[in-house]
Amino acid sequence: MYEPIRTKPVVQRMGGTTVDYPHSSRGEALGIQLAGHLAALLAVTDELGLDEAAAEIAAQVARLRGTQPARAPQGPAGDAAALHQRAHDLAARALLVAASRADTTVAILSAERMDAHAAALESLDLAGAL
Protein backbone atom coordinates (compact mmCIF):
# COMPACT_ATOMS: atom_id res chain seq x y z
CA MET A 1 0.00 0.00 0.00
CA TYR A 2 1.10 3.59 -0.46
CA GLU A 3 2.75 5.23 2.53
CA PRO A 4 3.27 8.99 2.42
CA ILE A 5 6.78 10.40 2.61
CA ARG A 6 7.31 11.81 6.07
CA THR A 7 10.63 13.55 5.64
CA LYS A 8 11.38 16.76 3.87
CA PRO A 9 13.05 16.12 0.49
CA VAL A 10 16.67 17.24 0.36
CA VAL A 11 18.96 16.96 -2.65
CA GLN A 12 22.51 15.96 -1.83
CA ARG A 13 25.29 17.00 -4.18
CA MET A 14 28.73 15.60 -4.64
CA GLY A 15 31.06 16.70 -1.90
CA GLY A 16 28.44 16.26 0.81
CA THR A 17 26.71 19.64 0.40
CA THR A 18 22.95 19.68 0.47
CA VAL A 19 20.65 21.89 -1.50
CA ASP A 20 17.25 22.69 -0.14
CA TYR A 21 14.99 24.40 -2.65
CA PRO A 22 11.22 24.70 -2.79
CA HIS A 23 9.31 21.78 -4.20
CA SER A 24 5.71 21.86 -5.25
CA SER A 25 3.28 20.28 -2.84
CA ARG A 26 1.08 17.36 -3.83
CA GLY A 27 -1.90 19.71 -4.09
CA GLU A 28 -0.02 22.06 -6.38
CA ALA A 29 1.17 19.17 -8.55
CA LEU A 30 -2.39 17.87 -8.85
CA GLY A 31 -3.62 21.35 -9.73
CA ILE A 32 -1.05 21.64 -12.51
CA GLN A 33 -1.91 18.18 -13.81
CA LEU A 34 -5.66 18.91 -13.69
CA ALA A 35 -5.22 22.18 -15.57
CA GLY A 36 -3.24 20.35 -18.23
CA HIS A 37 -5.89 17.67 -18.73
CA LEU A 38 -8.61 20.32 -18.91
CA ALA A 39 -6.60 22.39 -21.41
CA ALA A 40 -6.22 19.32 -23.63
CA LEU A 41 -9.96 18.62 -23.28
CA LEU A 42 -10.64 22.26 -24.19
CA ALA A 43 -8.60 21.93 -27.40
CA VAL A 44 -10.58 18.85 -28.49
CA THR A 45 -13.87 20.47 -27.46
CA ASP A 46 -13.00 23.54 -29.53
CA GLU A 47 -12.17 21.31 -32.48
CA LEU A 48 -15.57 19.64 -32.16
CA GLY A 49 -17.23 23.09 -32.16
CA LEU A 50 -18.96 22.63 -28.79
CA ASP A 51 -18.92 26.29 -27.75
CA GLU A 52 -20.97 26.07 -24.54
CA ALA A 53 -18.99 23.14 -23.17
CA ALA A 54 -15.73 24.82 -24.19
CA ALA A 55 -16.70 27.97 -22.27
CA GLU A 56 -17.32 25.92 -19.10
CA ILE A 57 -14.00 24.10 -19.44
CA ALA A 58 -12.14 27.36 -20.17
CA ALA A 59 -13.60 28.90 -17.00
CA GLN A 60 -12.21 26.02 -14.92
CA VAL A 61 -8.79 26.19 -16.60
CA ALA A 62 -8.71 29.93 -15.87
CA ARG A 63 -9.62 29.27 -12.22
CA LEU A 64 -6.83 26.72 -11.85
CA ARG A 65 -4.13 28.62 -13.75
CA GLY A 66 -5.13 32.17 -12.88
CA THR A 67 -5.17 33.22 -16.56
CA GLN A 68 -7.38 32.57 -19.55
CA PRO A 69 -6.29 29.50 -21.54
CA ALA A 70 -5.06 29.70 -25.10
CA ARG A 71 -7.84 28.73 -27.46
CA ALA A 72 -7.35 26.88 -30.71
CA PRO A 73 -9.00 28.37 -33.77
CA GLN A 74 -11.93 26.28 -34.90
CA GLY A 75 -11.03 24.44 -38.04
CA PRO A 76 -12.72 21.67 -39.89
CA ALA A 77 -13.29 18.80 -37.49
CA GLY A 78 -11.46 15.60 -38.29
CA ASP A 79 -12.90 12.18 -37.59
CA ALA A 80 -15.76 12.96 -35.19
CA ALA A 81 -15.70 9.52 -33.58
CA ALA A 82 -11.96 9.75 -32.87
CA LEU A 83 -12.35 13.26 -31.45
CA HIS A 84 -15.22 12.22 -29.17
CA GLN A 85 -13.23 9.19 -27.99
CA ARG A 86 -10.22 11.41 -27.25
CA ALA A 87 -12.41 13.92 -25.41
CA HIS A 88 -14.00 11.10 -23.40
CA ASP A 89 -10.55 9.79 -22.40
CA LEU A 90 -9.32 13.27 -21.42
CA ALA A 91 -12.46 13.91 -19.38
CA ALA A 92 -11.90 10.59 -17.58
CA ARG A 93 -8.33 11.60 -16.72
CA ALA A 94 -9.52 14.97 -15.48
CA LEU A 95 -12.17 13.23 -13.36
CA LEU A 96 -9.55 11.04 -11.69
CA VAL A 97 -7.30 13.97 -10.85
CA ALA A 98 -10.24 16.10 -9.72
CA ALA A 99 -11.33 13.31 -7.38
CA SER A 100 -7.79 13.06 -5.98
CA ARG A 101 -7.73 16.80 -5.49
CA ALA A 102 -11.29 16.85 -4.07
CA ASP A 103 -12.35 19.43 -6.68
CA THR A 104 -16.08 18.75 -6.89
CA THR A 105 -16.78 21.38 -9.54
CA VAL A 106 -14.31 19.91 -12.02
CA ALA A 107 -15.32 16.35 -11.13
CA ILE A 108 -18.95 17.10 -11.99
CA LEU A 109 -17.95 18.92 -15.19
CA SER A 110 -15.70 16.02 -16.23
CA ALA A 111 -18.41 13.44 -15.56
CA GLU A 112 -20.90 15.47 -17.61
CA ARG A 113 -18.41 15.70 -20.49
CA MET A 114 -17.78 11.95 -20.32
CA ASP A 115 -21.53 11.31 -20.55
CA ALA A 116 -21.92 13.74 -23.45
CA HIS A 117 -19.06 12.22 -25.44
CA ALA A 118 -20.22 8.67 -24.71
CA ALA A 119 -23.68 9.60 -25.99
CA ALA A 120 -22.15 11.21 -29.10
CA LEU A 121 -20.08 8.08 -29.76
CA GLU A 122 -23.17 5.91 -29.37
CA SER A 123 -25.18 8.05 -31.79
CA LEU A 124 -22.32 7.97 -34.29
CA ASP A 125 -22.19 4.18 -34.01
CA LEU A 126 -25.94 3.94 -34.55
CA ALA A 127 -25.76 6.29 -37.54
CA GLY A 128 -22.92 4.27 -39.02
CA ALA A 129 -24.89 1.04 -38.63
CA LEU A 130 -27.76 2.35 -40.76
GROMACS .gro file of C-alpha atoms in nm:
model
  130
    1MET     CA    1   0.000   0.000   0.000
    2TYR     CA    2   0.110   0.359  -0.046
    3GLU     CA    3   0.275   0.523   0.253
    4PRO     CA    4   0.327   0.899   0.242
    5ILE     CA    5   0.678   1.040   0.261
    6ARG     CA    6   0.731   1.181   0.607
    7THR     CA    7   1.063   1.355   0.564
    8LYS     CA    8   1.138   1.676   0.387
    9PRO     CA    9   1.305   1.612   0.049
   10VAL     CA   10   1.667   1.724   0.036
   11VAL     CA   11   1.896   1.696  -0.265
   12GLN     CA   12   2.251   1.596  -0.183
   13ARG     CA   13   2.529   1.700  -0.418
   14MET     CA   14   2.873   1.560  -0.464
   15GLY     CA   15   3.106   1.670  -0.190
   16GLY     CA   16   2.844   1.626   0.081
   17THR     CA   17   2.671   1.964   0.040
   18THR     CA   18   2.295   1.968   0.047
   19VAL     CA   19   2.065   2.189  -0.150
   20ASP     CA   20   1.725   2.269  -0.014
   21TYR     CA   21   1.499   2.440  -0.265
   22PRO     CA   22   1.122   2.470  -0.279
   23HIS     CA   23   0.931   2.178  -0.420
   24SER     CA   24   0.571   2.186  -0.525
   25SER     CA   25   0.328   2.028  -0.284
   26ARG     CA   26   0.108   1.736  -0.383
   27GLY     CA   27  -0.190   1.971  -0.409
   28GLU     CA   28  -0.002   2.206  -0.638
   29ALA     CA   29   0.117   1.917  -0.855
   30LEU     CA   30  -0.239   1.787  -0.885
   31GLY     CA   31  -0.362   2.135  -0.973
   32ILE     CA   32  -0.105   2.164  -1.251
   33GLN     CA   33  -0.191   1.818  -1.381
   34LEU     CA   34  -0.566   1.891  -1.369
   35ALA     CA   35  -0.522   2.218  -1.557
   36GLY     CA   36  -0.324   2.035  -1.823
   37HIS     CA   37  -0.589   1.767  -1.873
   38LEU     CA   38  -0.861   2.032  -1.891
   39ALA     CA   39  -0.660   2.239  -2.141
   40ALA     CA   40  -0.622   1.932  -2.363
   41LEU     CA   41  -0.996   1.862  -2.328
   42LEU     CA   42  -1.064   2.226  -2.419
   43ALA     CA   43  -0.860   2.193  -2.740
   44VAL     CA   44  -1.058   1.885  -2.849
   45THR     CA   45  -1.387   2.047  -2.746
   46ASP     CA   46  -1.300   2.354  -2.953
   47GLU     CA   47  -1.217   2.131  -3.248
   48LEU     CA   48  -1.557   1.964  -3.216
   49GLY     CA   49  -1.723   2.309  -3.216
   50LEU     CA   50  -1.896   2.263  -2.879
   51ASP     CA   51  -1.892   2.629  -2.775
   52GLU     CA   52  -2.097   2.607  -2.454
   53ALA     CA   53  -1.899   2.314  -2.317
   54ALA     CA   54  -1.573   2.482  -2.419
   55ALA     CA   55  -1.670   2.797  -2.227
   56GLU     CA   56  -1.732   2.592  -1.910
   57ILE     CA   57  -1.400   2.410  -1.944
   58ALA     CA   58  -1.214   2.736  -2.017
   59ALA     CA   59  -1.360   2.890  -1.700
   60GLN     CA   60  -1.221   2.602  -1.492
   61VAL     CA   61  -0.879   2.619  -1.660
   62ALA     CA   62  -0.871   2.993  -1.587
   63ARG     CA   63  -0.962   2.927  -1.222
   64LEU     CA   64  -0.683   2.672  -1.185
   65ARG     CA   65  -0.413   2.862  -1.375
   66GLY     CA   66  -0.513   3.217  -1.288
   67THR     CA   67  -0.517   3.322  -1.656
   68GLN     CA   68  -0.738   3.257  -1.955
   69PRO     CA   69  -0.629   2.950  -2.154
   70ALA     CA   70  -0.506   2.970  -2.510
   71ARG     CA   71  -0.784   2.873  -2.746
   72ALA     CA   72  -0.735   2.688  -3.071
   73PRO     CA   73  -0.900   2.837  -3.377
   74GLN     CA   74  -1.193   2.628  -3.490
   75GLY     CA   75  -1.103   2.444  -3.804
   76PRO     CA   76  -1.272   2.167  -3.989
   77ALA     CA   77  -1.329   1.880  -3.749
   78GLY     CA   78  -1.146   1.560  -3.829
   79ASP     CA   79  -1.290   1.218  -3.759
   80ALA     CA   80  -1.576   1.296  -3.519
   81ALA     CA   81  -1.570   0.952  -3.358
   82ALA     CA   82  -1.196   0.975  -3.287
   83LEU     CA   83  -1.235   1.326  -3.145
   84HIS     CA   84  -1.522   1.222  -2.917
   85GLN     CA   85  -1.323   0.919  -2.799
   86ARG     CA   86  -1.022   1.141  -2.725
   87ALA     CA   87  -1.241   1.392  -2.541
   88HIS     CA   88  -1.400   1.110  -2.340
   89ASP     CA   89  -1.055   0.979  -2.240
   90LEU     CA   90  -0.932   1.327  -2.142
   91ALA     CA   91  -1.246   1.391  -1.938
   92ALA     CA   92  -1.190   1.059  -1.758
   93ARG     CA   93  -0.833   1.160  -1.672
   94ALA     CA   94  -0.952   1.497  -1.548
   95LEU     CA   95  -1.217   1.323  -1.336
   96LEU     CA   96  -0.955   1.104  -1.169
   97VAL     CA   97  -0.730   1.397  -1.085
   98ALA     CA   98  -1.024   1.610  -0.972
   99ALA     CA   99  -1.133   1.331  -0.738
  100SER     CA  100  -0.779   1.306  -0.598
  101ARG     CA  101  -0.773   1.680  -0.549
  102ALA     CA  102  -1.129   1.685  -0.407
  103ASP     CA  103  -1.235   1.943  -0.668
  104THR     CA  104  -1.608   1.875  -0.689
  105THR     CA  105  -1.678   2.138  -0.954
  106VAL     CA  106  -1.431   1.991  -1.202
  107ALA     CA  107  -1.532   1.635  -1.113
  108ILE     CA  108  -1.895   1.710  -1.199
  109LEU     CA  109  -1.795   1.892  -1.519
  110SER     CA  110  -1.570   1.602  -1.623
  111ALA     CA  111  -1.841   1.344  -1.556
  112GLU     CA  112  -2.090   1.547  -1.761
  113ARG     CA  113  -1.841   1.570  -2.049
  114MET     CA  114  -1.778   1.195  -2.032
  115ASP     CA  115  -2.153   1.131  -2.055
  116ALA     CA  116  -2.192   1.374  -2.345
  117HIS     CA  117  -1.906   1.222  -2.544
  118ALA     CA  118  -2.022   0.867  -2.471
  119ALA     CA  119  -2.368   0.960  -2.599
  120ALA     CA  120  -2.215   1.121  -2.910
  121LEU     CA  121  -2.008   0.808  -2.976
  122GLU     CA  122  -2.317   0.591  -2.937
  123SER     CA  123  -2.518   0.805  -3.179
  124LEU     CA  124  -2.232   0.797  -3.429
  125ASP     CA  125  -2.219   0.418  -3.401
  126LEU     CA  126  -2.594   0.394  -3.455
  127ALA     CA  127  -2.576   0.629  -3.754
  128GLY     CA  128  -2.292   0.427  -3.902
  129ALA     CA  129  -2.489   0.104  -3.863
  130LEU     CA  130  -2.776   0.235  -4.076
   0.00000   0.00000   0.00000
